[in-house]
Amino acid sequence: LAFLGQITTRGGTHLPGSIDYAGHSFDSYPNGLAALFGPDSVPDRGTVQIFCFIGLLELFVMKDIEGTGNEHVGDFRNGLDGGVFWGKLDEETKLKKRGIELNNGRAAMMGILGLMVHEQLGGSVPIVGEL
């Protein structure tokens, strides 16, 4: 999501409406790391709200609850799948799909890391343009 969010906002697509009650629009703030650390960055209270929301998700939503049918570490279904999709797959297919998901996550992490490094170095990135 970080990589796609970076590409999308760099392409000029932002959420509609205001980010606060003062009427600042989402596109009035810079893209990338400058949105958090630059002179025109999101106000500190907004950054704190973002981190608090992530903390709430980590503590209360994304939990690995014992005894709910989770098959592996990081399986956050917690009994909600009901065998509709994942339960119908054989073990070999499950392992293959888990491996594909892990590799896609690794590729996305490398992609966002590359964009962050290029943003700090300056210059032009082929798809994104000037950073």
XYZ file of C-alpha atoms in Angstrom:
131
model
C 0.000 0.000 0.000
C 2.845 2.384 0.717
C 4.355 1.943 -2.736
C 1.036 2.318 -4.549
C 0.074 5.273 -2.364
C 3.335 6.990 -3.235
C 2.855 6.405 -6.978
C -0.813 7.484 -6.856
C -0.214 10.745 -5.013
C 2.822 11.568 -7.155
C 0.532 11.110 -10.159
C -1.755 13.831 -8.814
C -4.586 11.756 -7.325
C -5.537 12.808 -3.802
C -8.514 12.236 -1.550
C -11.288 14.774 -2.076
C -12.357 17.173 0.632
C -10.580 18.731 3.577
C -8.037 17.114 5.872
C -9.023 19.346 8.804
C -11.712 21.761 9.964
C -9.615 24.733 8.795
C -10.340 23.702 5.197
C -6.905 22.510 4.085
C -7.283 20.037 1.227
C -5.358 16.777 1.002
C -3.459 17.991 -2.035
C -2.232 21.101 -0.184
C 0.354 18.959 1.624
C 3.496 17.638 -0.087
C 3.997 14.026 -1.119
C 6.337 11.467 0.403
C 8.506 12.067 3.435
C 8.043 15.838 3.079
C 4.449 15.324 4.259
C 5.800 14.240 7.652
C 9.105 16.084 8.016
C 9.127 19.088 5.683
C 8.296 22.744 6.319
C 4.790 22.295 4.834
C 4.194 18.986 6.604
C 1.010 17.709 8.200
C 0.630 19.321 11.656
C 2.075 17.388 14.600
C -1.375 16.575 15.980
C -2.273 14.928 12.657
C 0.887 12.832 12.713
C 0.131 11.751 16.284
C -3.395 10.734 15.197
C -1.957 8.578 12.416
C 0.447 6.778 14.769
C -2.254 6.317 17.437
C -4.602 4.777 14.862
C -1.870 2.365 13.751
C -1.227 1.504 17.415
C -4.925 0.775 17.990
C -4.971 -1.529 14.977
C -1.892 -3.351 16.236
C -3.242 -3.767 19.779
C -6.914 -4.522 19.208
C -7.580 -5.599 15.614
C -4.566 -7.414 14.172
C -4.380 -10.047 16.901
C -3.396 -13.691 16.621
C -6.020 -15.220 18.928
C -5.174 -18.718 20.174
C -7.761 -21.451 19.657
C -9.612 -19.828 16.756
C -8.254 -22.023 13.971
C -5.228 -19.995 12.954
C -2.855 -22.151 10.947
C 0.385 -20.151 11.123
C 1.979 -17.053 12.620
C 0.361 -13.970 11.101
C -2.921 -15.755 10.292
C -5.348 -13.098 11.500
C -8.567 -14.726 10.266
C -9.381 -15.732 13.854
C -12.115 -18.107 12.752
C -13.777 -15.664 10.341
C -13.001 -17.502 7.072
C -15.420 -20.338 7.787
C -13.756 -22.498 5.137
C -15.195 -20.406 2.309
C -11.900 -19.794 0.538
C -8.802 -20.775 2.485
C -10.416 -23.872 3.994
C -11.063 -25.403 0.548
C -7.404 -25.342 -0.519
C -5.023 -28.281 -0.132
C -1.816 -27.871 1.904
C 0.459 -27.576 -1.129
C -1.630 -24.721 -2.598
C -1.735 -22.963 0.783
C 2.066 -23.072 1.061
C 2.434 -21.790 -2.505
C 0.015 -18.887 -1.887
C 1.730 -17.967 1.390
C 5.087 -17.900 -0.423
C 3.677 -15.692 -3.184
C 2.231 -13.299 -0.587
C 5.551 -13.108 1.267
C 7.441 -12.384 -1.951
C 4.962 -9.673 -2.976
C 5.374 -8.058 0.439
C 9.149 -8.125 0.116
C 8.978 -6.583 -3.363
C 6.687 -3.814 -2.089
C 9.062 -3.067 0.796
C 11.988 -2.785 -1.607
C 9.910 -0.556 -3.891
C 8.948 1.932 -1.186
C 12.487 1.902 0.223
C 13.834 2.736 -3.236
C 11.383 5.621 -3.621
C 12.289 6.972 -0.187
C 16.020 6.841 -0.956
C 15.540 8.566 -4.314
C 13.391 11.230 -2.668
C 16.172 12.036 -0.206
C 18.885 11.975 -2.887
C 16.911 14.163 -5.277
C 16.789 13.824 -9.019
C 14.386 12.063 -11.315
C 12.873 8.588 -11.103
C 11.670 7.155 -14.463
C 7.999 6.518 -13.622
C 7.546 9.078 -10.856
C 9.506 12.000 -12.307
C 11.021 14.729 -10.160
C 11.059 14.015 -6.425
